[in-house]
Coordinates of C-alpha atoms in Angstrom, one line a residue:
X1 CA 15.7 28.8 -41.8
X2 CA 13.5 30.8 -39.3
X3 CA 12.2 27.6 -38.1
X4 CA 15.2 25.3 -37.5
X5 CA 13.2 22.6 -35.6
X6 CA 9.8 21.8 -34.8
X7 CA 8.8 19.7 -31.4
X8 CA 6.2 17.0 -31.1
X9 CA 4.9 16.0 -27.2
X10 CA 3.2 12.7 -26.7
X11 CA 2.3 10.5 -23.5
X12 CA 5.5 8.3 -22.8
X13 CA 2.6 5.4 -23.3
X14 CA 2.8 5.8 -26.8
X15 CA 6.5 6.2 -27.2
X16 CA 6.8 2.2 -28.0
X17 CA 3.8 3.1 -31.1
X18 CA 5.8 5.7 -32.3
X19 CA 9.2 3.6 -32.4
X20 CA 7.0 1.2 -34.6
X21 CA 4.9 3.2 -36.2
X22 CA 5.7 6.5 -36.8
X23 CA 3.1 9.6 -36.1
X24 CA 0.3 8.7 -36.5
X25 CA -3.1 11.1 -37.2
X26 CA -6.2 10.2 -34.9
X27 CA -7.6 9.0 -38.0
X28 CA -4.6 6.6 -38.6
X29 CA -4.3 5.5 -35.4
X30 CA -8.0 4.6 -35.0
X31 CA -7.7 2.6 -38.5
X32 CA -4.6 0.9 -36.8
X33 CA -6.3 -0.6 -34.0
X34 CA -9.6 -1.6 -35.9
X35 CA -11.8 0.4 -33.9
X36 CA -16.3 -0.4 -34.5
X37 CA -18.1 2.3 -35.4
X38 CA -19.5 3.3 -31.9
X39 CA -15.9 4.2 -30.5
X40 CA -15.1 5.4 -34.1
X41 CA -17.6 8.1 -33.4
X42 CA -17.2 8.6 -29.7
X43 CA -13.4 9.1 -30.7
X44 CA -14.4 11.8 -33.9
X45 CA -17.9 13.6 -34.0
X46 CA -17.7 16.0 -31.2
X47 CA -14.4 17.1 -29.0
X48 CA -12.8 14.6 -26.9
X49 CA -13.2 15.1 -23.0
X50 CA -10.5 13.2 -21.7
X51 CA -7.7 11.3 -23.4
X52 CA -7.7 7.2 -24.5
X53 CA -5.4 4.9 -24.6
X54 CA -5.6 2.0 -27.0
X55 CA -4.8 -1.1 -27.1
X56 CA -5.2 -4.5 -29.7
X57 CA -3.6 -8.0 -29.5
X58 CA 0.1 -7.8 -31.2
X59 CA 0.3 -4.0 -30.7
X60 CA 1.6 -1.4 -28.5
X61 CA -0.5 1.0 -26.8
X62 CA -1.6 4.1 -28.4
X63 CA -2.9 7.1 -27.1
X64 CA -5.1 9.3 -28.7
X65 CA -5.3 13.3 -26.4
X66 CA -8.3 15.2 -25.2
X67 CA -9.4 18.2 -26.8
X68 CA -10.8 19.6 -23.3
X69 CA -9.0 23.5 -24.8
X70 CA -11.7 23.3 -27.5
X71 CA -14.3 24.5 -24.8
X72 CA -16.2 27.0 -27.1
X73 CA -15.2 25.7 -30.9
X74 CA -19.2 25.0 -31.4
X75 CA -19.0 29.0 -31.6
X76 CA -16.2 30.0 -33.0
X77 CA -16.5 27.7 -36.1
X78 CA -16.1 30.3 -39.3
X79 CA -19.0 30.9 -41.8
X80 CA -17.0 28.6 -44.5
X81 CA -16.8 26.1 -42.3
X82 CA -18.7 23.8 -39.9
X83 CA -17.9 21.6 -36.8
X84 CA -17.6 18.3 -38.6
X85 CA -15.3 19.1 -41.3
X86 CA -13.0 21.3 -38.6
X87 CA -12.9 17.9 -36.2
X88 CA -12.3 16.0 -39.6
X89 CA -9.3 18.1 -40.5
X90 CA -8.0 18.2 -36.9
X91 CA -8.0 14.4 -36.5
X92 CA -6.1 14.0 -40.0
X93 CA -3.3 15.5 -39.0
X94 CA 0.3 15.2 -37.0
X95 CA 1.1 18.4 -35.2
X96 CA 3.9 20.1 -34.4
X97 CA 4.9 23.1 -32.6
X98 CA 6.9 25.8 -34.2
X99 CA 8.6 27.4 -31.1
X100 CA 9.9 26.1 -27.9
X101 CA 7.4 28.8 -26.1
X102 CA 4.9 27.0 -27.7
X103 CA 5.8 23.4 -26.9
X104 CA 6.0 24.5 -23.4
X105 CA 2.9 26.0 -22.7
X106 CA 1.6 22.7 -23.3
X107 CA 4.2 20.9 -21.0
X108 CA 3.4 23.3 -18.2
X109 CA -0.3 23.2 -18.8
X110 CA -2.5 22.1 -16.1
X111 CA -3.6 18.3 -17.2
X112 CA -0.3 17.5 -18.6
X113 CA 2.6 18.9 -16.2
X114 CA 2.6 15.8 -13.8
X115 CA 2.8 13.4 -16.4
X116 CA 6.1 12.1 -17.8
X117 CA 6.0 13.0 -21.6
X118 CA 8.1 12.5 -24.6
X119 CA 9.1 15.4 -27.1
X120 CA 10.9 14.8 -30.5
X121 CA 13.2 17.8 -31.7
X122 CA 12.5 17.6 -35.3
X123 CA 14.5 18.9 -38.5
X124 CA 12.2 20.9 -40.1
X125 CA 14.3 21.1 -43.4
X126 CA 14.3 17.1 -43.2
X127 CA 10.4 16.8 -42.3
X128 CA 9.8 19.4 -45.2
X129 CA 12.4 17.4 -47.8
X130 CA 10.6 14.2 -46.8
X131 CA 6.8 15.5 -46.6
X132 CA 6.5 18.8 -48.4
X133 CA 3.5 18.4 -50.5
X134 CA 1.5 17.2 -47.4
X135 CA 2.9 19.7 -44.8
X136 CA 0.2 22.6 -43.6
X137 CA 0.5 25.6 -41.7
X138 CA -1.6 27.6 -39.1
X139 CA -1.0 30.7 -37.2
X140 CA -3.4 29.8 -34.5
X141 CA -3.4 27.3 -32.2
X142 CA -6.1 25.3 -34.0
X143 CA -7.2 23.1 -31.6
X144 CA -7.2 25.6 -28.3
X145 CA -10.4 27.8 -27.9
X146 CA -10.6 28.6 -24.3
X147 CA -12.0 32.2 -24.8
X148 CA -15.1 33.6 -26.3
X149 CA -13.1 36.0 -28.0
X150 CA -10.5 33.8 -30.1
X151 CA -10.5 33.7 -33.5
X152 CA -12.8 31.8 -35.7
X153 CA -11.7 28.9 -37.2
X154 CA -12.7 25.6 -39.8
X155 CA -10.8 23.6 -42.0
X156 CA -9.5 26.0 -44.1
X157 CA -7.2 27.4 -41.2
X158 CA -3.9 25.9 -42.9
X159 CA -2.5 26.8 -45.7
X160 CA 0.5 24.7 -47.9
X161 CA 3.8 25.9 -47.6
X162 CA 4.1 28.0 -50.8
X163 CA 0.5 29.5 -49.8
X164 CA 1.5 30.4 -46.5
X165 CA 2.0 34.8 -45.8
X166 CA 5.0 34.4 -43.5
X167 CA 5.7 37.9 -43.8
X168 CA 2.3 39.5 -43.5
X169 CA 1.9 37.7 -40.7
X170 CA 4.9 38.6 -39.0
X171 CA 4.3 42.3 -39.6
X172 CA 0.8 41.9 -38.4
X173 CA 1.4 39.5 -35.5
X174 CA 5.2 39.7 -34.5
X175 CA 7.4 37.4 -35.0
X176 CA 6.3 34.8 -32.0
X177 CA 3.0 34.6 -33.4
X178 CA 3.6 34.3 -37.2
X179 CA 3.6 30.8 -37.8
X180 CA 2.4 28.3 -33.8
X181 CA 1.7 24.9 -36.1
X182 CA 3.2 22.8 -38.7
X183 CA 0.9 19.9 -39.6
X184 CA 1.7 16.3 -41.4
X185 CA -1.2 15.3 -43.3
X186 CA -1.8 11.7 -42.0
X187 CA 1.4 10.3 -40.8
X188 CA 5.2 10.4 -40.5
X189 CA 6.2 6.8 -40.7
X190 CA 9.6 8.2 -40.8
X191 CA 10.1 10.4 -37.7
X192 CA 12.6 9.0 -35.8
X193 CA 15.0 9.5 -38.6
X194 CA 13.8 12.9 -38.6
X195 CA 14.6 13.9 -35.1
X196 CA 18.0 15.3 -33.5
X197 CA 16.5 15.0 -29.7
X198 CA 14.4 13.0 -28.0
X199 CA 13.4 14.1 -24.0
X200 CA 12.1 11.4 -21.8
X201 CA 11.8 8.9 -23.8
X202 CA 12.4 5.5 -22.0
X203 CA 13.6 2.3 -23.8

């Protein structure tokens, strides 16, 4: 498998969520903690400034990131595309890295490096046994568009398994940048079964 693992980072404030709950999509998570329709919208109609923790009686906290490297998506959303149903597919999802260079560009980036953070190891031939038909993948970053010149983007970026050009890709692109994200459709109730290693987590 050319992917033999997969890596999810969270805050080590949601660790005690995930032990319950699985991974969770924005979307899930904001339906899990009964949100009104005013944060409901602060948390999904335009990209998220800074990171927010949840909280409800009976549950453990939850926290749902920033999307501070979406700085210029508003014009680098593609023609088939537009800015709502891009946000609507990004918050639907569970995201993993598929590298270890990946992962840790985020570790080491600037707003997350001094805070202590969790990251599942996950079996990517269990995850795909156990989630198949709702696994996605992109060969971007989707959520990162720091530069003016980065590729366009909307919610057609990723592409089911059997759809996705692994090869052309890799010719095109190299192998390091054929395949950055493997996506969950809504949630992974099940992930802790489905990871071999588990950094930082506490408890």
């Amino acid at each position: 498998m050319r992917h033999p693992r997969v890596f999810h980072m969270m805050s080590v404030t949601a660790w005690p969520s995930v032990q319950r709950h699985g991974l969770l999509s924005t979307l899930r998570l904001i339906d899990l903690f009964g949100l009104d329709t005013a944060e409901r919208d602060r948390l999904l109609s335009s990209p998220r400034k800074q990171s927010t923790v949840l909280s409800a009686p009976g549950l453990p906290p939850a926290v749902i990131r920033d999307q501070k490297p979406m700085k210029f998506i508003a014009d680098k959303i593609g023609p088939d595309s537009s800015l709502g149903e891009y946000l609507n597919a990004i918050n639907s999802r569970v995201f993993f890295w598929a590298s270890p260079q990946r992962l840790n560009r985020l570790r080491h980036a600037k707003d997350y490096r001094t805070e202590e953070q969790v990251v599942l190891h996950v079996d990517t031939r269990a995850l795909v046994e156990r989630h198949g038909p709702r696994i996605e993948l992109c060969r971007l970053s989707s959520g990162a568009v720091t530069q003016q010149n980065h590729p366009c983007r909307g919610h057609r970026s990723w592409l089911p398994i059997a759809d996705y050009p692994y090869d052309e890709y890799r010719r095109r692109h190299g192998r390091d940048n054929a395949l950055v994200e493997v996506t969950v459709i809504d949630v992974v109730p099940d992930i802790l079964d489905l990871t071999d290693t588990i950094e930082g987590a506490i408890g």
